[in-house]
């Protein structure tokens, strides 16, 4: 967006920000109430529209809880699903019925972590408590602006390349609310950082973030660790060899880190079929992708996209493709993981590790 266009869009941006500010004031003053839960609520959210890395950070938190002997659950609104209301994920579900990110979590944890979706998080928490009383903590996926529930730990994510402190409220920028919303954060995580981000760069980002947070709020830094490509379907064939040409297929907000990783591994990315975030792929689109794959190349996608590509309606079109996804997991810089764990521990009821 050019600077001139940004300036022209600032008046409606201020209007939108004002409406959201009034809503937040009503919650902050107690005129509108936020509800706690009988178990700790750990929220992972952002100020910005688009991908900041919520999905792998939610998975990281759930895994930490499991490793601590807790029984976590994940609650999401289920963005992009074709159903409504409360729904608890089962093996019969798909990305279409619960959303691609919840389905990714359910599949990734092998059912060990209850995954539920509900547009109304307050209602979703009540239903979850009734159906899964053994749950000891709930990770809220993208509930930073959902003020009807009150998290015990509010984790705010922001990308290093697109930090909230340099952005504007919609439509002039990509923020859902003003930068002042960062004051609700208990910890800020700057995401998608290179592993060798200099200490000076971390100090500058910390200082910028703390212009908007409460005093003393920790600012942590995380990046991604990429695993070896895994087949989306068993018929995909052998995994790509080093330096083998690849075609990239994505329907996420920020595919640039994966693109950079493939190039770092020496792959020639001969084509990139890029779709919007949460895109519902069609058989016709997959046929076009197949036609554009040169001899000797394979197709690489993301784990979130793989959830949608496994839809039953796409099986005939997708199952015979040389299609692989690259798993990712969060890797904190320096002592970030220990510092976040230190924030979690006081909130959790001690339980014996099974």
mmCIF file of C-alpha atoms in Angstrom:
data_model
loop_
_atom_site.group_PDB
_atom_site.id
_atom_site.type_symbol
_atom_site.label_atom_id
_atom_site.label_comp_id
_atom_site.label_asym_id
_atom_site.label_seq_id
_atom_site.Cartn_x
_atom_site.Cartn_y
_atom_site.Cartn_z
ATOM 1 C CA UNK A 1 0.000 0.000 0.000
ATOM 2 C CA UNK A 2 1.470 3.313 -1.028
ATOM 3 C CA UNK A 3 1.966 6.061 1.536
ATOM 4 C CA UNK A 4 -0.552 8.310 -0.271
ATOM 5 C CA UNK A 5 -3.236 5.615 -0.178
ATOM 6 C CA UNK A 6 -2.496 5.007 3.503
ATOM 7 C CA UNK A 7 -2.993 8.721 4.220
ATOM 8 C CA UNK A 8 -6.285 8.760 2.298
ATOM 9 C CA UNK A 9 -7.564 5.781 4.297
ATOM 10 C CA UNK A 10 -6.608 7.170 7.698
ATOM 11 C CA UNK A 11 -9.980 8.922 8.400
ATOM 12 C CA UNK A 12 -12.067 5.716 8.088
ATOM 13 C CA UNK A 13 -9.293 3.932 9.973
ATOM 14 C CA UNK A 14 -9.652 6.388 12.867
ATOM 15 C CA UNK A 15 -13.423 5.875 12.838
ATOM 16 C CA UNK A 16 -13.049 2.092 12.970
ATOM 17 C CA UNK A 17 -10.429 2.357 15.707
ATOM 18 C CA UNK A 18 -12.745 4.605 17.706
ATOM 19 C CA UNK A 19 -15.604 2.110 17.574
ATOM 20 C CA UNK A 20 -13.313 -0.689 18.731
ATOM 21 C CA UNK A 21 -11.870 1.545 21.460
ATOM 22 C CA UNK A 22 -15.362 2.200 22.851
ATOM 23 C CA UNK A 23 -16.041 -1.542 22.880
ATOM 24 C CA UNK A 24 -12.778 -2.196 24.721
ATOM 25 C CA UNK A 25 -13.561 0.581 27.209
ATOM 26 C CA UNK A 26 -16.898 -1.045 28.015
ATOM 27 C CA UNK A 27 -15.068 -4.258 28.907
ATOM 28 C CA UNK A 28 -12.196 -2.518 30.692
ATOM 29 C CA UNK A 29 -14.590 -0.612 32.962
ATOM 30 C CA UNK A 30 -16.745 -3.654 33.692
ATOM 31 C CA UNK A 31 -19.891 -2.296 32.028
ATOM 32 C CA UNK A 32 -19.635 -5.318 29.781
ATOM 33 C CA UNK A 33 -18.375 -8.389 31.583
ATOM 34 C CA UNK A 34 -15.686 -10.891 30.702
ATOM 35 C CA UNK A 35 -16.083 -14.438 31.993
ATOM 36 C CA UNK A 36 -13.320 -16.568 33.456
ATOM 37 C CA UNK A 37 -13.381 -20.359 33.447
ATOM 38 C CA UNK A 38 -12.887 -23.108 35.977
ATOM 39 C CA UNK A 39 -9.488 -23.914 34.424
ATOM 40 C CA UNK A 40 -6.660 -21.636 33.220
ATOM 41 C CA UNK A 41 -7.268 -19.988 29.851
ATOM 42 C CA UNK A 42 -4.166 -19.343 27.745
ATOM 43 C CA UNK A 43 -4.889 -17.126 24.778
ATOM 44 C CA UNK A 44 -2.740 -16.886 21.641
ATOM 45 C CA UNK A 45 -3.751 -13.933 19.492
ATOM 46 C CA UNK A 46 -2.624 -10.888 17.571
ATOM 47 C CA UNK A 47 -3.600 -7.357 16.653
ATOM 48 C CA UNK A 48 -3.105 -7.864 12.932
ATOM 49 C CA UNK A 49 -5.248 -9.567 10.312
ATOM 50 C CA UNK A 50 -3.341 -12.396 8.677
ATOM 51 C CA UNK A 51 -0.781 -14.955 9.695
ATOM 52 C CA UNK A 52 1.506 -14.219 12.627
ATOM 53 C CA UNK A 53 2.197 -17.857 13.493
ATOM 54 C CA UNK A 54 -0.704 -18.596 15.852
ATOM 55 C CA UNK A 55 -1.128 -22.241 14.812
ATOM 56 C CA UNK A 56 2.400 -23.478 15.672
ATOM 57 C CA UNK A 57 2.437 -21.425 18.886
ATOM 58 C CA UNK A 58 -0.887 -22.942 19.967
ATOM 59 C CA UNK A 59 0.606 -26.380 19.270
ATOM 60 C CA UNK A 60 3.733 -25.472 21.263
ATOM 61 C CA UNK A 61 1.636 -24.466 24.270
ATOM 62 C CA UNK A 62 -0.516 -27.601 24.120
ATOM 63 C CA UNK A 63 2.600 -29.775 23.941
ATOM 64 C CA UNK A 64 4.153 -27.979 26.919
ATOM 65 C CA UNK A 65 0.986 -28.632 28.906
ATOM 66 C CA UNK A 66 1.041 -32.312 27.980
ATOM 67 C CA UNK A 67 4.696 -32.555 28.949
ATOM 68 C CA UNK A 68 3.845 -30.975 32.320
ATOM 69 C CA UNK A 69 1.276 -33.656 33.057
ATOM 70 C CA UNK A 70 -1.703 -31.445 32.254
ATOM 71 C CA UNK A 71 -4.683 -32.321 30.064
ATOM 72 C CA UNK A 72 -5.021 -29.394 27.666
ATOM 73 C CA UNK A 73 -7.785 -28.639 25.198
ATOM 74 C CA UNK A 74 -7.821 -26.222 22.260
ATOM 75 C CA UNK A 75 -10.764 -23.914 21.576
ATOM 76 C CA UNK A 76 -11.049 -22.080 18.257
ATOM 77 C CA UNK A 77 -13.833 -20.371 16.387
ATOM 78 C CA UNK A 78 -13.144 -22.687 13.435
ATOM 79 C CA UNK A 79 -12.592 -20.037 10.788
ATOM 80 C CA UNK A 80 -13.592 -21.120 7.278
ATOM 81 C CA UNK A 81 -15.632 -24.164 8.294
ATOM 82 C CA UNK A 82 -18.964 -25.009 6.721
ATOM 83 C CA UNK A 83 -20.684 -25.667 10.060
ATOM 84 C CA UNK A 84 -21.796 -23.417 12.899
ATOM 85 C CA UNK A 85 -22.063 -23.621 16.658
ATOM 86 C CA UNK A 86 -20.224 -25.894 19.043
ATOM 87 C CA UNK A 87 -18.448 -28.909 17.612
ATOM 88 C CA UNK A 88 -15.893 -31.257 19.126
ATOM 89 C CA UNK A 89 -13.440 -32.737 16.645
ATOM 90 C CA UNK A 90 -13.550 -36.463 15.932
ATOM 91 C CA UNK A 91 -11.856 -38.678 13.363
ATOM 92 C CA UNK A 92 -14.933 -38.244 11.162
ATOM 93 C CA UNK A 93 -14.360 -34.489 10.848
ATOM 94 C CA UNK A 94 -12.469 -32.632 8.132
ATOM 95 C CA UNK A 95 -11.206 -29.116 7.576
ATOM 96 C CA UNK A 96 -14.627 -28.310 6.110
ATOM 97 C CA UNK A 97 -16.477 -29.264 9.290
ATOM 98 C CA UNK A 98 -14.185 -27.761 11.939
ATOM 99 C CA UNK A 99 -11.705 -25.530 10.056
ATOM 100 C CA UNK A 100 -8.211 -26.249 8.779
ATOM 101 C CA UNK A 101 -6.276 -25.162 11.879
ATOM 102 C CA UNK A 102 -8.419 -27.106 14.408
ATOM 103 C CA UNK A 103 -8.236 -30.170 12.159
ATOM 104 C CA UNK A 104 -4.477 -29.778 11.970
ATOM 105 C CA UNK A 105 -4.291 -29.709 15.775
ATOM 106 C CA UNK A 106 -6.595 -32.725 16.166
ATOM 107 C CA UNK A 107 -4.585 -34.732 13.660
ATOM 108 C CA UNK A 108 -1.221 -33.527 14.999
ATOM 109 C CA UNK A 109 -1.978 -34.565 18.570
ATOM 110 C CA UNK A 110 -3.602 -37.828 17.520
ATOM 111 C CA UNK A 111 -6.736 -37.103 19.525
ATOM 112 C CA UNK A 112 -4.808 -36.714 22.802
ATOM 113 C CA UNK A 113 -5.902 -33.075 23.013
ATOM 114 C CA UNK A 114 -9.635 -32.302 22.776
ATOM 115 C CA UNK A 115 -10.176 -29.752 20.006
ATOM 116 C CA UNK A 116 -13.449 -27.841 19.935
ATOM 117 C CA UNK A 117 -14.796 -24.996 17.834
ATOM 118 C CA UNK A 118 -17.441 -22.410 18.610
ATOM 119 C CA UNK A 119 -17.948 -18.838 17.409
ATOM 120 C CA UNK A 120 -19.086 -18.007 20.956
ATOM 121 C CA UNK A 121 -16.052 -18.857 23.091
ATOM 122 C CA UNK A 122 -18.053 -18.459 26.311
ATOM 123 C CA UNK A 123 -20.551 -21.056 25.150
ATOM 124 C CA UNK A 124 -17.742 -23.222 23.825
ATOM 125 C CA UNK A 125 -16.005 -23.243 27.215
ATOM 126 C CA UNK A 126 -19.214 -24.255 28.988
ATOM 127 C CA UNK A 127 -19.823 -27.112 26.546
ATOM 128 C CA UNK A 128 -16.208 -28.220 26.769
ATOM 129 C CA UNK A 129 -16.363 -28.335 30.572
ATOM 130 C CA UNK A 130 -19.499 -30.469 30.383
ATOM 131 C CA UNK A 131 -18.124 -32.898 27.791
ATOM 132 C CA UNK A 132 -14.482 -33.103 28.903
ATOM 133 C CA UNK A 133 -14.301 -32.570 32.683
ATOM 134 C CA UNK A 134 -10.734 -33.960 32.811
ATOM 135 C CA UNK A 135 -9.386 -30.903 30.948
ATOM 136 C CA UNK A 136 -7.080 -28.851 33.187
ATOM 137 C CA UNK A 137 -6.237 -25.926 30.859
ATOM 138 C CA UNK A 138 -7.598 -24.498 27.617
ATOM 139 C CA UNK A 139 -5.543 -22.883 24.868
ATOM 140 C CA UNK A 140 -7.649 -20.243 23.119
ATOM 141 C CA UNK A 141 -6.767 -19.856 19.446
ATOM 142 C CA UNK A 142 -7.150 -16.265 18.211
ATOM 143 C CA UNK A 143 -9.337 -14.843 20.995
ATOM 144 C CA UNK A 144 -7.437 -11.608 21.621
ATOM 145 C CA UNK A 145 -10.395 -9.495 20.478
ATOM 146 C CA UNK A 146 -12.997 -11.892 21.915
ATOM 147 C CA UNK A 147 -13.448 -10.003 25.174
ATOM 148 C CA UNK A 148 -16.404 -12.061 26.469
ATOM 149 C CA UNK A 149 -13.896 -14.499 27.972
ATOM 150 C CA UNK A 150 -11.025 -13.484 30.249
ATOM 151 C CA UNK A 151 -7.705 -15.255 29.690
ATOM 152 C CA UNK A 152 -5.368 -15.991 32.572
ATOM 153 C CA UNK A 153 -2.449 -15.473 30.197
ATOM 154 C CA UNK A 154 -2.789 -13.252 27.134
ATOM 155 C CA UNK A 155 -0.063 -13.955 24.567
ATOM 156 C CA UNK A 156 0.260 -11.380 21.799
ATOM 157 C CA UNK A 157 2.069 -12.413 18.616
ATOM 158 C CA UNK A 158 3.541 -9.990 16.110
ATOM 159 C CA UNK A 159 5.744 -10.676 13.103
ATOM 160 C CA UNK A 160 9.252 -9.288 13.024
ATOM 161 C CA UNK A 161 8.778 -8.259 9.379
ATOM 162 C CA UNK A 162 5.335 -6.679 10.019
ATOM 163 C CA UNK A 163 5.261 -5.554 13.673
ATOM 164 C CA UNK A 164 2.120 -4.009 15.099
ATOM 165 C CA UNK A 165 4.026 -0.872 16.148
ATOM 166 C CA UNK A 166 4.560 0.053 12.487
ATOM 167 C CA UNK A 167 1.030 -0.766 11.337
ATOM 168 C CA UNK A 168 -2.316 1.051 11.189
ATOM 169 C CA UNK A 169 -5.890 0.051 11.869
ATOM 170 C CA UNK A 170 -8.008 -1.211 8.973
ATOM 171 C CA UNK A 171 -8.459 -0.068 6.239
ATOM 172 C CA UNK A 172 -5.286 2.073 6.277
ATOM 173 C CA UNK A 173 -3.328 -0.898 7.616
ATOM 174 C CA UNK A 174 -3.927 -4.440 8.819
ATOM 175 C CA UNK A 175 -4.625 -3.960 12.532
ATOM 176 C CA UNK A 176 -7.936 -5.109 14.012
ATOM 177 C CA UNK A 177 -7.627 -2.498 16.754
ATOM 178 C CA UNK A 178 -5.195 0.257 17.671
ATOM 179 C CA UNK A 179 -1.667 -0.412 18.909
ATOM 180 C CA UNK A 180 -2.908 0.414 22.416
ATOM 181 C CA UNK A 181 -4.543 -3.007 22.450
ATOM 182 C CA UNK A 182 -1.097 -4.367 23.292
ATOM 183 C CA UNK A 183 -1.683 -3.222 26.892
ATOM 184 C CA UNK A 184 -3.830 -6.319 27.427
ATOM 185 C CA UNK A 185 -0.877 -8.586 26.651
ATOM 186 C CA UNK A 186 0.884 -10.460 29.447
ATOM 187 C CA UNK A 187 3.701 -11.394 27.079
ATOM 188 C CA UNK A 188 4.603 -10.371 23.524
ATOM 189 C CA UNK A 189 6.231 -12.847 21.151
ATOM 190 C CA UNK A 190 7.928 -11.472 18.059
ATOM 191 C CA UNK A 191 7.572 -14.304 15.553
ATOM 192 C CA UNK A 192 9.235 -15.582 12.376
ATOM 193 C CA UNK A 193 12.653 -14.384 13.484
ATOM 194 C CA UNK A 194 15.914 -15.724 12.054
ATOM 195 C CA UNK A 195 17.791 -17.915 14.515
ATOM 196 C CA UNK A 196 20.715 -15.496 14.400
ATOM 197 C CA UNK A 197 18.722 -12.311 15.055
ATOM 198 C CA UNK A 198 21.325 -9.999 16.663
ATOM 199 C CA UNK A 199 20.924 -8.935 20.274
ATOM 200 C CA UNK A 200 20.784 -5.323 19.120
ATOM 201 C CA UNK A 201 17.824 -6.126 16.850
ATOM 202 C CA UNK A 202 16.035 -7.823 19.740
ATOM 203 C CA UNK A 203 16.659 -4.828 21.969
ATOM 204 C CA UNK A 204 15.223 -2.414 19.386
ATOM 205 C CA UNK A 205 12.097 -4.543 18.890
ATOM 206 C CA UNK A 206 11.637 -4.883 22.650
ATOM 207 C CA UNK A 207 11.859 -1.118 23.119
ATOM 208 C CA UNK A 208 9.324 -0.488 20.330
ATOM 209 C CA UNK A 209 6.871 -3.064 21.682
ATOM 210 C CA UNK A 210 7.104 -1.681 25.216
ATOM 211 C CA UNK A 211 5.927 1.722 24.052
ATOM 212 C CA UNK A 212 2.463 0.137 23.953
ATOM 213 C CA UNK A 213 2.514 -2.659 26.567
ATOM 214 C CA UNK A 214 2.241 -2.425 30.317
ATOM 215 C CA UNK A 215 5.570 -1.854 32.078
ATOM 216 C CA UNK A 216 7.712 -4.936 32.455
ATOM 217 C CA UNK A 217 5.774 -7.187 30.077
ATOM 218 C CA UNK A 218 8.228 -9.770 28.680
ATOM 219 C CA UNK A 219 9.072 -9.586 24.974
ATOM 220 C CA UNK A 220 10.227 -12.922 23.553
ATOM 221 C CA UNK A 221 11.429 -13.953 20.114
ATOM 222 C CA UNK A 222 10.648 -17.106 18.158
ATOM 223 C CA UNK A 223 11.343 -18.637 14.779
ATOM 224 C CA UNK A 224 10.508 -21.836 12.946
ATOM 225 C CA UNK A 225 12.262 -25.167 12.702
ATOM 226 C CA UNK A 226 11.284 -27.044 9.541
ATOM 227 C CA UNK A 227 11.127 -30.812 9.394
ATOM 228 C CA UNK A 228 11.670 -33.172 6.501
ATOM 229 C CA UNK A 229 8.879 -33.213 3.886
ATOM 230 C CA UNK A 230 6.139 -35.727 4.599
ATOM 231 C CA UNK A 231 3.654 -37.164 2.068
ATOM 232 C CA UNK A 232 0.123 -35.798 2.161
ATOM 233 C CA UNK A 233 -1.053 -39.135 0.724
ATOM 234 C CA UNK A 234 0.693 -42.500 0.730
ATOM 235 C CA UNK A 235 0.864 -42.573 -3.077
ATOM 236 C CA UNK A 236 2.950 -39.390 -3.251
ATOM 237 C CA UNK A 237 6.123 -41.303 -4.035
ATOM 238 C CA UNK A 238 9.632 -40.807 -2.606
ATOM 239 C CA UNK A 239 10.307 -37.561 -0.707
ATOM 240 C CA UNK A 240 12.128 -34.824 -2.579
ATOM 241 C CA UNK A 241 15.876 -35.198 -2.776
ATOM 242 C CA UNK A 242 18.239 -32.284 -2.034
ATOM 243 C CA UNK A 243 18.247 -29.764 -4.874
ATOM 244 C CA UNK A 244 15.249 -31.439 -6.579
ATOM 245 C CA UNK A 245 12.981 -28.857 -8.277
ATOM 246 C CA UNK A 246 9.712 -28.167 -6.482
ATOM 247 C CA UNK A 247 6.391 -26.478 -7.149
ATOM 248 C CA UNK A 248 5.045 -24.573 -4.137
ATOM 249 C CA UNK A 249 1.301 -24.660 -3.422
ATOM 250 C CA UNK A 250 0.037 -22.401 -0.610
ATOM 251 C CA UNK A 251 -3.183 -20.997 0.757
ATOM 252 C CA UNK A 252 -1.809 -19.197 3.807
ATOM 253 C CA UNK A 253 -1.322 -15.532 4.615
ATOM 254 C CA UNK A 254 2.479 -15.508 4.723
ATOM 255 C CA UNK A 255 4.189 -18.228 2.620
ATOM 256 C CA UNK A 256 7.476 -16.308 2.351
ATOM 257 C CA UNK A 257 9.258 -18.110 5.232
ATOM 258 C CA UNK A 258 8.589 -21.522 3.673
ATOM 259 C CA UNK A 259 9.687 -20.246 0.277
ATOM 260 C CA UNK A 260 12.935 -19.016 1.813
ATOM 261 C CA UNK A 261 13.462 -22.347 3.593
ATOM 262 C CA UNK A 262 13.041 -24.335 0.374
ATOM 263 C CA UNK A 263 15.583 -22.138 -1.353
ATOM 264 C CA UNK A 264 17.929 -22.448 1.628
ATOM 265 C CA UNK A 265 17.739 -26.219 1.174
ATOM 266 C CA UNK A 266 18.832 -25.805 -2.410
ATOM 267 C CA UNK A 267 15.509 -26.495 -4.128
ATOM 268 C CA UNK A 268 14.706 -24.624 -7.310
ATOM 269 C CA UNK A 269 11.141 -23.341 -6.833
ATOM 270 C CA UNK A 270 9.995 -23.514 -10.452
ATOM 271 C CA UNK A 271 6.467 -22.235 -9.717
ATOM 272 C CA UNK A 272 4.432 -20.913 -6.810
ATOM 273 C CA UNK A 273 0.650 -21.344 -6.909
ATOM 274 C CA UNK A 274 -0.370 -18.852 -4.237
ATOM 275 C CA UNK A 275 -3.943 -18.605 -2.959
ATOM 276 C CA UNK A 276 -5.566 -16.566 -0.200
ATOM 277 C CA UNK A 277 -5.422 -17.631 3.441
ATOM 278 C CA UNK A 278 -7.758 -20.557 4.252
ATOM 279 C CA UNK A 279 -8.442 -21.056 0.545
ATOM 280 C CA UNK A 280 -10.782 -23.952 -0.269
ATOM 281 C CA UNK A 281 -8.996 -25.746 -3.094
ATOM 282 C CA UNK A 282 -10.985 -27.160 -5.995
ATOM 283 C CA UNK A 283 -10.401 -30.132 -8.263
ATOM 284 C CA UNK A 284 -10.040 -27.784 -11.228
ATOM 285 C CA UNK A 285 -7.279 -25.833 -9.465
ATOM 286 C CA UNK A 286 -5.418 -29.020 -8.638
ATOM 287 C CA UNK A 287 -5.687 -30.092 -12.264
ATOM 288 C CA UNK A 288 -4.049 -26.808 -13.275
ATOM 289 C CA UNK A 289 -1.291 -27.350 -10.733
ATOM 290 C CA UNK A 290 -0.730 -30.893 -12.014
ATOM 291 C CA UNK A 291 -0.422 -29.636 -15.588
ATOM 292 C CA UNK A 292 2.231 -27.111 -14.544
ATOM 293 C CA UNK A 293 4.496 -29.565 -12.697
ATOM 294 C CA UNK A 294 7.593 -30.205 -14.816
ATOM 295 C CA UNK A 295 9.122 -33.652 -15.097
ATOM 296 C CA UNK A 296 11.151 -34.589 -12.037
ATOM 297 C CA UNK A 297 9.538 -32.006 -9.739
ATOM 298 C CA UNK A 298 7.385 -32.524 -6.662
ATOM 299 C CA UNK A 299 4.729 -30.315 -5.073
ATOM 300 C CA UNK A 300 5.399 -28.829 -1.644
ATOM 301 C CA UNK A 301 2.675 -27.351 0.543
ATOM 302 C CA UNK A 302 2.186 -26.345 4.179
ATOM 303 C CA UNK A 303 0.771 -28.479 6.962
ATOM 304 C CA UNK A 304 -2.273 -26.209 7.210
ATOM 305 C CA UNK A 305 -2.899 -26.476 3.471
ATOM 306 C CA UNK A 306 -2.506 -30.247 3.680
ATOM 307 C CA UNK A 307 -5.488 -30.313 6.052
ATOM 308 C CA UNK A 308 -7.683 -28.826 3.328
ATOM 309 C CA UNK A 309 -6.158 -30.879 0.533
ATOM 310 C CA UNK A 310 -7.238 -34.038 2.382
ATOM 311 C CA UNK A 311 -10.904 -33.132 1.918
ATOM 312 C CA UNK A 312 -12.818 -36.204 0.628
ATOM 313 C CA UNK A 313 -14.088 -34.235 -2.373
ATOM 314 C CA UNK A 314 -10.486 -33.658 -3.484
ATOM 315 C CA UNK A 315 -9.198 -37.176 -2.935
ATOM 316 C CA UNK A 316 -9.362 -38.249 -6.580
ATOM 317 C CA UNK A 317 -7.581 -35.082 -7.706
ATOM 318 C CA UNK A 318 -4.988 -34.831 -4.940
ATOM 319 C CA UNK A 319 -4.123 -38.385 -3.914
ATOM 320 C CA UNK A 320 -2.118 -39.169 -7.045
ATOM 321 C CA UNK A 321 -0.066 -35.956 -6.963
ATOM 322 C CA UNK A 322 3.575 -35.982 -5.825
ATOM 323 C CA UNK A 323 2.393 -33.870 -2.903
ATOM 324 C CA UNK A 324 4.345 -33.258 0.326
ATOM 325 C CA UNK A 325 4.030 -30.883 3.257
ATOM 326 C CA UNK A 326 6.807 -29.447 5.397
ATOM 327 C CA UNK A 327 6.040 -29.656 9.136
ATOM 328 C CA UNK A 328 7.100 -26.739 11.300
ATOM 329 C CA UNK A 329 7.499 -26.172 15.006
ATOM 330 C CA UNK A 330 8.262 -23.133 17.100
ATOM 331 C CA UNK A 331 11.839 -22.566 18.241
ATOM 332 C CA UNK A 332 12.391 -19.777 20.757
ATOM 333 C CA UNK A 333 15.521 -17.665 20.664
ATOM 334 C CA UNK A 334 17.822 -17.588 23.698
ATOM 335 C CA UNK A 335 15.902 -18.393 26.906
ATOM 336 C CA UNK A 336 12.465 -17.543 25.496
ATOM 337 C CA UNK A 337 10.999 -21.016 26.032
ATOM 338 C CA UNK A 338 12.049 -21.076 29.689
ATOM 339 C CA UNK A 339 10.683 -17.579 30.274
ATOM 340 C CA UNK A 340 7.312 -18.488 28.774
ATOM 341 C CA UNK A 341 7.220 -21.712 30.776
ATOM 342 C CA UNK A 342 7.879 -19.654 33.903
ATOM 343 C CA UNK A 343 4.735 -17.639 33.148
ATOM 344 C CA UNK A 344 2.701 -20.820 32.649
ATOM 345 C CA UNK A 345 3.773 -22.726 35.754
ATOM 346 C CA UNK A 346 2.076 -20.555 38.428
ATOM 347 C CA UNK A 347 -1.239 -20.859 36.584
ATOM 348 C CA UNK A 348 -1.329 -24.643 36.515
ATOM 349 C CA UNK A 349 -2.441 -27.083 39.170
ATOM 350 C CA UNK A 350 0.405 -29.505 39.914
ATOM 351 C CA UNK A 351 -0.335 -32.943 38.497
ATOM 352 C CA UNK A 352 1.719 -36.104 38.499
ATOM 353 C CA UNK A 353 3.230 -36.931 35.132
ATOM 354 C CA UNK A 354 1.741 -40.198 33.860
#
